[in-house]
mmCIF file of C-alpha atoms in Angstrom:
data_model
loop_
_atom_site.group_PDB
_atom_site.id
_atom_site.type_symbol
_atom_site.label_atom_id
_atom_site.label_comp_id
_atom_site.label_asym_id
_atom_site.label_seq_id
_atom_site.Cartn_x
_atom_site.Cartn_y
_atom_site.Cartn_z
ATOM 1 C CA UNK A 1 103.632 98.269 157.627
ATOM 2 C CA UNK A 2 100.073 99.570 158.113
ATOM 3 C CA UNK A 3 99.114 96.280 159.788
ATOM 4 C CA UNK A 4 102.122 96.445 162.111
ATOM 5 C CA UNK A 5 101.268 99.981 163.226
ATOM 6 C CA UNK A 6 97.605 99.129 163.744
ATOM 7 C CA UNK A 7 98.250 95.871 165.588
ATOM 8 C CA UNK A 8 100.976 97.097 167.944
ATOM 9 C CA UNK A 9 100.026 100.784 168.310
ATOM 10 C CA UNK A 10 103.784 101.376 168.413
ATOM 11 C CA UNK A 11 106.088 103.234 166.019
ATOM 12 C CA UNK A 12 107.626 100.879 163.459
ATOM 13 C CA UNK A 13 111.107 101.620 162.114
ATOM 14 C CA UNK A 14 112.019 100.798 158.524
ATOM 15 C CA UNK A 15 115.409 99.736 157.194
ATOM 16 C CA UNK A 16 116.086 100.715 153.585
ATOM 17 C CA UNK A 17 118.723 98.424 152.104
ATOM 18 C CA UNK A 18 120.525 99.696 148.989
ATOM 19 C CA UNK A 19 122.138 96.819 147.157
ATOM 20 C CA UNK A 20 124.055 98.946 144.647
ATOM 21 C CA UNK A 21 124.715 102.630 143.894
ATOM 22 C CA UNK A 22 122.214 104.479 141.765
ATOM 23 C CA UNK A 23 119.091 106.581 141.796
ATOM 24 C CA UNK A 24 118.531 109.285 144.378
ATOM 25 C CA UNK A 25 118.025 107.560 147.722
ATOM 26 C CA UNK A 26 117.692 109.578 150.933
ATOM 27 C CA UNK A 27 120.822 109.915 153.013
ATOM 28 C CA UNK A 28 121.396 108.542 156.488
ATOM 29 C CA UNK A 29 118.412 108.533 158.806
ATOM 30 C CA UNK A 30 115.215 110.479 158.499
ATOM 31 C CA UNK A 31 111.453 110.579 158.810
ATOM 32 C CA UNK A 32 108.884 110.132 156.042
ATOM 33 C CA UNK A 33 105.379 111.362 156.844
ATOM 34 C CA UNK A 34 102.120 110.328 155.192
ATOM 35 C CA UNK A 35 99.732 113.288 155.597
ATOM 36 C CA UNK A 36 96.059 112.980 156.445
ATOM 37 C CA UNK A 37 93.221 115.469 156.937
ATOM 38 C CA UNK A 38 93.733 115.644 160.681
ATOM 39 C CA UNK A 39 97.515 115.490 160.579
ATOM 40 C CA UNK A 40 99.992 112.715 159.876
ATOM 41 C CA UNK A 41 98.401 109.322 159.198
ATOM 42 C CA UNK A 42 101.711 107.450 159.441
ATOM 43 C CA UNK A 43 105.250 108.412 160.334
ATOM 44 C CA UNK A 44 108.056 106.186 159.022
ATOM 45 C CA UNK A 45 111.545 106.442 160.445
ATOM 46 C CA UNK A 46 114.171 105.041 158.126
ATOM 47 C CA UNK A 47 117.880 104.331 158.021
ATOM 48 C CA UNK A 48 119.692 103.936 154.705
ATOM 49 C CA UNK A 49 122.344 101.210 154.564
ATOM 50 C CA UNK A 50 124.726 101.493 151.552
ATOM 51 C CA UNK A 51 125.810 97.867 151.407
ATOM 52 C CA UNK A 52 128.326 98.336 148.596
ATOM 53 C CA UNK A 53 130.578 100.270 151.013
ATOM 54 C CA UNK A 54 130.885 97.352 153.442
ATOM 55 C CA UNK A 55 133.360 94.459 153.348
ATOM 56 C CA UNK A 56 131.583 91.222 152.440
ATOM 57 C CA UNK A 57 133.761 88.785 154.396
ATOM 58 C CA UNK A 58 133.941 90.892 157.523
ATOM 59 C CA UNK A 59 130.183 91.412 157.566
ATOM 60 C CA UNK A 60 129.551 87.714 156.888
ATOM 61 C CA UNK A 61 131.242 86.952 160.217
ATOM 62 C CA UNK A 62 129.135 89.565 162.012
ATOM 63 C CA UNK A 63 125.736 88.923 160.440
ATOM 64 C CA UNK A 64 125.591 85.132 160.533
ATOM 65 C CA UNK A 65 124.106 82.953 157.834
ATOM 66 C CA UNK A 66 120.633 84.499 157.768
ATOM 67 C CA UNK A 67 122.178 87.875 156.963
ATOM 68 C CA UNK A 68 124.623 86.360 154.490
ATOM 69 C CA UNK A 69 122.541 87.045 151.329
ATOM 70 C CA UNK A 70 123.055 90.784 151.768
ATOM 71 C CA UNK A 71 126.834 90.243 151.790
ATOM 72 C CA UNK A 72 126.540 89.500 148.062
ATOM 73 C CA UNK A 73 126.045 93.247 147.489
ATOM 74 C CA UNK A 74 129.157 94.199 149.469
ATOM 75 C CA UNK A 75 132.749 94.808 148.465
ATOM 76 C CA UNK A 76 134.748 91.693 147.643
ATOM 77 C CA UNK A 77 131.756 89.456 146.900
ATOM 78 C CA UNK A 78 132.412 87.380 143.795
ATOM 79 C CA UNK A 79 131.148 84.111 142.343
ATOM 80 C CA UNK A 80 133.385 81.986 144.562
ATOM 81 C CA UNK A 81 132.260 83.848 147.671
ATOM 82 C CA UNK A 82 128.578 83.385 146.829
ATOM 83 C CA UNK A 83 129.142 79.697 146.106
ATOM 84 C CA UNK A 84 130.710 79.256 149.551
ATOM 85 C CA UNK A 85 127.734 81.038 151.146
ATOM 86 C CA UNK A 86 125.284 78.759 149.355
ATOM 87 C CA UNK A 87 127.215 75.702 150.534
ATOM 88 C CA UNK A 88 127.201 76.981 154.127
ATOM 89 C CA UNK A 89 123.455 77.586 154.039
ATOM 90 C CA UNK A 90 122.908 74.108 152.599
ATOM 91 C CA UNK A 91 124.996 72.255 155.199
ATOM 92 C CA UNK A 92 124.702 74.263 158.439
ATOM 93 C CA UNK A 93 122.704 72.131 160.886
ATOM 94 C CA UNK A 94 121.931 75.067 163.163
ATOM 95 C CA UNK A 95 119.477 76.493 160.624
ATOM 96 C CA UNK A 96 115.865 75.394 160.842
ATOM 97 C CA UNK A 97 114.560 74.077 157.518
ATOM 98 C CA UNK A 98 112.231 77.023 157.059
ATOM 99 C CA UNK A 99 115.088 79.463 157.696
ATOM 100 C CA UNK A 100 117.337 77.488 155.360
ATOM 101 C CA UNK A 101 114.832 77.715 152.517
ATOM 102 C CA UNK A 102 114.091 81.422 152.951
ATOM 103 C CA UNK A 103 117.800 82.242 153.269
ATOM 104 C CA UNK A 104 118.605 80.281 150.112
ATOM 105 C CA UNK A 105 115.796 82.005 148.222
ATOM 106 C CA UNK A 106 117.013 85.444 149.258
ATOM 107 C CA UNK A 107 120.591 84.476 148.424
ATOM 108 C CA UNK A 108 119.499 83.496 144.915
ATOM 109 C CA UNK A 109 117.450 86.672 144.358
ATOM 110 C CA UNK A 110 120.209 89.026 145.533
ATOM 111 C CA UNK A 111 122.834 87.099 143.544
ATOM 112 C CA UNK A 112 120.724 87.372 140.388
ATOM 113 C CA UNK A 113 120.179 91.104 140.934
ATOM 114 C CA UNK A 114 123.836 91.889 141.656
ATOM 115 C CA UNK A 115 125.852 89.350 139.662
ATOM 116 C CA UNK A 116 123.331 88.644 136.912
ATOM 117 C CA UNK A 117 120.878 85.840 136.305
ATOM 118 C CA UNK A 118 123.333 83.705 134.325
ATOM 119 C CA UNK A 119 125.942 83.824 137.099
ATOM 120 C CA UNK A 120 123.350 83.036 139.768
ATOM 121 C CA UNK A 121 122.131 80.031 137.786
ATOM 122 C CA UNK A 122 125.706 78.817 137.364
ATOM 123 C CA UNK A 123 126.377 79.112 141.096
ATOM 124 C CA UNK A 124 123.212 77.292 142.080
ATOM 125 C CA UNK A 125 123.768 74.499 139.572
ATOM 126 C CA UNK A 126 127.072 73.455 141.154
ATOM 127 C CA UNK A 127 126.817 69.707 141.733
ATOM 128 C CA UNK A 128 127.393 69.784 145.506
ATOM 129 C CA UNK A 129 124.594 72.330 145.910
ATOM 130 C CA UNK A 130 122.086 71.057 143.355
ATOM 131 C CA UNK A 131 121.856 67.673 145.074
ATOM 132 C CA UNK A 132 120.086 69.252 148.042
ATOM 133 C CA UNK A 133 116.290 68.793 147.648
ATOM 134 C CA UNK A 134 115.608 72.295 149.048
ATOM 135 C CA UNK A 135 117.823 73.817 146.372
ATOM 136 C CA UNK A 136 116.231 71.697 143.664
ATOM 137 C CA UNK A 137 112.824 72.996 144.722
ATOM 138 C CA UNK A 138 114.133 76.566 144.764
ATOM 139 C CA UNK A 139 115.630 76.466 141.284
ATOM 140 C CA UNK A 140 112.541 74.796 139.865
ATOM 141 C CA UNK A 141 110.590 77.925 140.843
ATOM 142 C CA UNK A 142 112.610 79.955 138.356
ATOM 143 C CA UNK A 143 112.982 77.346 135.622
ATOM 144 C CA UNK A 144 109.805 77.096 133.599
ATOM 145 C CA UNK A 145 108.535 73.544 133.214
ATOM 146 C CA UNK A 146 105.815 74.391 130.714
ATOM 147 C CA UNK A 147 105.770 75.456 127.092
ATOM 148 C CA UNK A 148 107.696 78.711 127.452
ATOM 149 C CA UNK A 149 111.311 78.663 128.597
ATOM 150 C CA UNK A 150 114.098 81.182 128.755
ATOM 151 C CA UNK A 151 115.460 84.235 130.422
ATOM 152 C CA UNK A 152 112.276 86.280 130.051
ATOM 153 C CA UNK A 153 110.297 83.791 132.142
ATOM 154 C CA UNK A 154 112.999 83.727 134.790
ATOM 155 C CA UNK A 155 113.246 87.526 134.867
ATOM 156 C CA UNK A 156 109.473 87.879 135.316
ATOM 157 C CA UNK A 157 109.416 85.405 138.187
ATOM 158 C CA UNK A 158 112.361 87.093 139.907
ATOM 159 C CA UNK A 159 110.775 90.511 139.471
ATOM 160 C CA UNK A 160 107.537 89.342 141.086
ATOM 161 C CA UNK A 161 109.591 87.847 143.951
ATOM 162 C CA UNK A 162 111.501 91.077 144.565
ATOM 163 C CA UNK A 163 108.360 93.247 144.421
ATOM 164 C CA UNK A 164 106.648 90.942 146.924
ATOM 165 C CA UNK A 165 109.698 90.861 149.209
ATOM 166 C CA UNK A 166 109.768 94.681 149.229
ATOM 167 C CA UNK A 167 106.019 94.862 149.974
ATOM 168 C CA UNK A 168 105.205 96.900 146.860
ATOM 169 C CA UNK A 169 101.538 96.892 145.845
ATOM 170 C CA UNK A 170 101.306 95.026 142.538
ATOM 171 C CA UNK A 171 98.026 95.948 140.845
ATOM 172 C CA UNK A 172 96.448 93.944 138.051
ATOM 173 C CA UNK A 173 97.745 96.524 135.554
ATOM 174 C CA UNK A 174 101.293 96.212 136.864
ATOM 175 C CA UNK A 175 101.118 92.424 136.840
ATOM 176 C CA UNK A 176 99.802 92.439 133.252
ATOM 177 C CA UNK A 177 102.565 94.828 132.232
ATOM 178 C CA UNK A 178 105.256 92.546 133.641
ATOM 179 C CA UNK A 179 103.746 89.314 132.339
ATOM 180 C CA UNK A 180 103.177 90.804 128.889
ATOM 181 C CA UNK A 181 106.702 92.200 128.464
ATOM 182 C CA UNK A 182 108.777 90.167 125.987
ATOM 183 C CA UNK A 183 111.972 92.247 126.007
ATOM 184 C CA UNK A 184 114.469 90.462 128.285
ATOM 185 C CA UNK A 185 116.707 93.527 128.641
ATOM 186 C CA UNK A 186 113.768 95.642 129.807
ATOM 187 C CA UNK A 187 112.607 92.964 132.264
ATOM 188 C CA UNK A 188 116.100 92.717 133.710
ATOM 189 C CA UNK A 189 116.354 96.516 133.986
ATOM 190 C CA UNK A 190 113.065 96.521 135.917
ATOM 191 C CA UNK A 191 114.444 93.772 138.160
ATOM 192 C CA UNK A 192 117.566 95.792 138.890
ATOM 193 C CA UNK A 193 115.517 98.917 139.594
ATOM 194 C CA UNK A 194 113.156 97.001 141.900
ATOM 195 C CA UNK A 195 115.999 96.201 144.270
ATOM 196 C CA UNK A 196 116.598 99.856 145.211
ATOM 197 C CA UNK A 197 113.397 101.650 144.129
ATOM 198 C CA UNK A 198 111.679 103.773 146.787
ATOM 199 C CA UNK A 199 108.282 103.316 145.094
ATOM 200 C CA UNK A 200 106.889 100.917 142.520
ATOM 201 C CA UNK A 201 106.645 103.727 139.953
ATOM 202 C CA UNK A 202 110.439 104.053 140.016
ATOM 203 C CA UNK A 203 110.765 100.482 138.725
ATOM 204 C CA UNK A 204 109.187 101.311 135.362
ATOM 205 C CA UNK A 205 110.666 104.767 134.703
ATOM 206 C CA UNK A 206 112.756 103.550 131.767
ATOM 207 C CA UNK A 207 109.585 102.836 129.777
#
C-alpha cells in the first residue's frame, strides 16, 4: 500500500473482504488515518464486504472465474459447488496459465479456511482435478515431502500463505512462533483468524 501511494501519488482505496462473521470489523465504508507529526501520513478509504450475506451461485455468474474463490464464503457454497468451481478453473481455456494457477491457489486457501482443511484436500484430490499438472503442483505445496507430515505442517503453510496474501508484516518472531507451534487446533484457529483479522496482532489473540 505504501509503495502504491508513493509510486502513483494518488489515493489508493482498500477493499476489506470478510469471509465469515466474527470479530468486530468496521461497518460499511469509512476512512482510516495514519497520523504523523505534520498531519496524516496516509489515509486509507475502505469498504467492508460481508460475503456470507451474498448468494454464491448468483455472484459466480457476475464475478467470473477469477472472482470465483470468494464465492466459497457465500451462502449456498458447499463441497459440490467448490468442486465444480475447481473443475471450471482447470478446464476454462479463456484463462491464462498464470491466472489459472493463482485462481486455483486462492480457491484452495479460501476453501480450507471456510470448509476446513480436510474438506479442501478431499475436493482437490478428486481424480478429474488431480490429473492437471497445475493442480498437482499446487497440492504439493501443502503436502510435506520431507520427514514431517500431517495437518500441522499444512496449517503452517496455509497460514503463511494467507498472511502474505493479506500483506501482513511477518517478523522473524512471528515466523518462529508459527513454525514452532505444534498444536494443530491452535494453528487452525490462527488460520481462521488471519482471514478476517484487521491487524496481525488479532491473529494471535487466543494465545
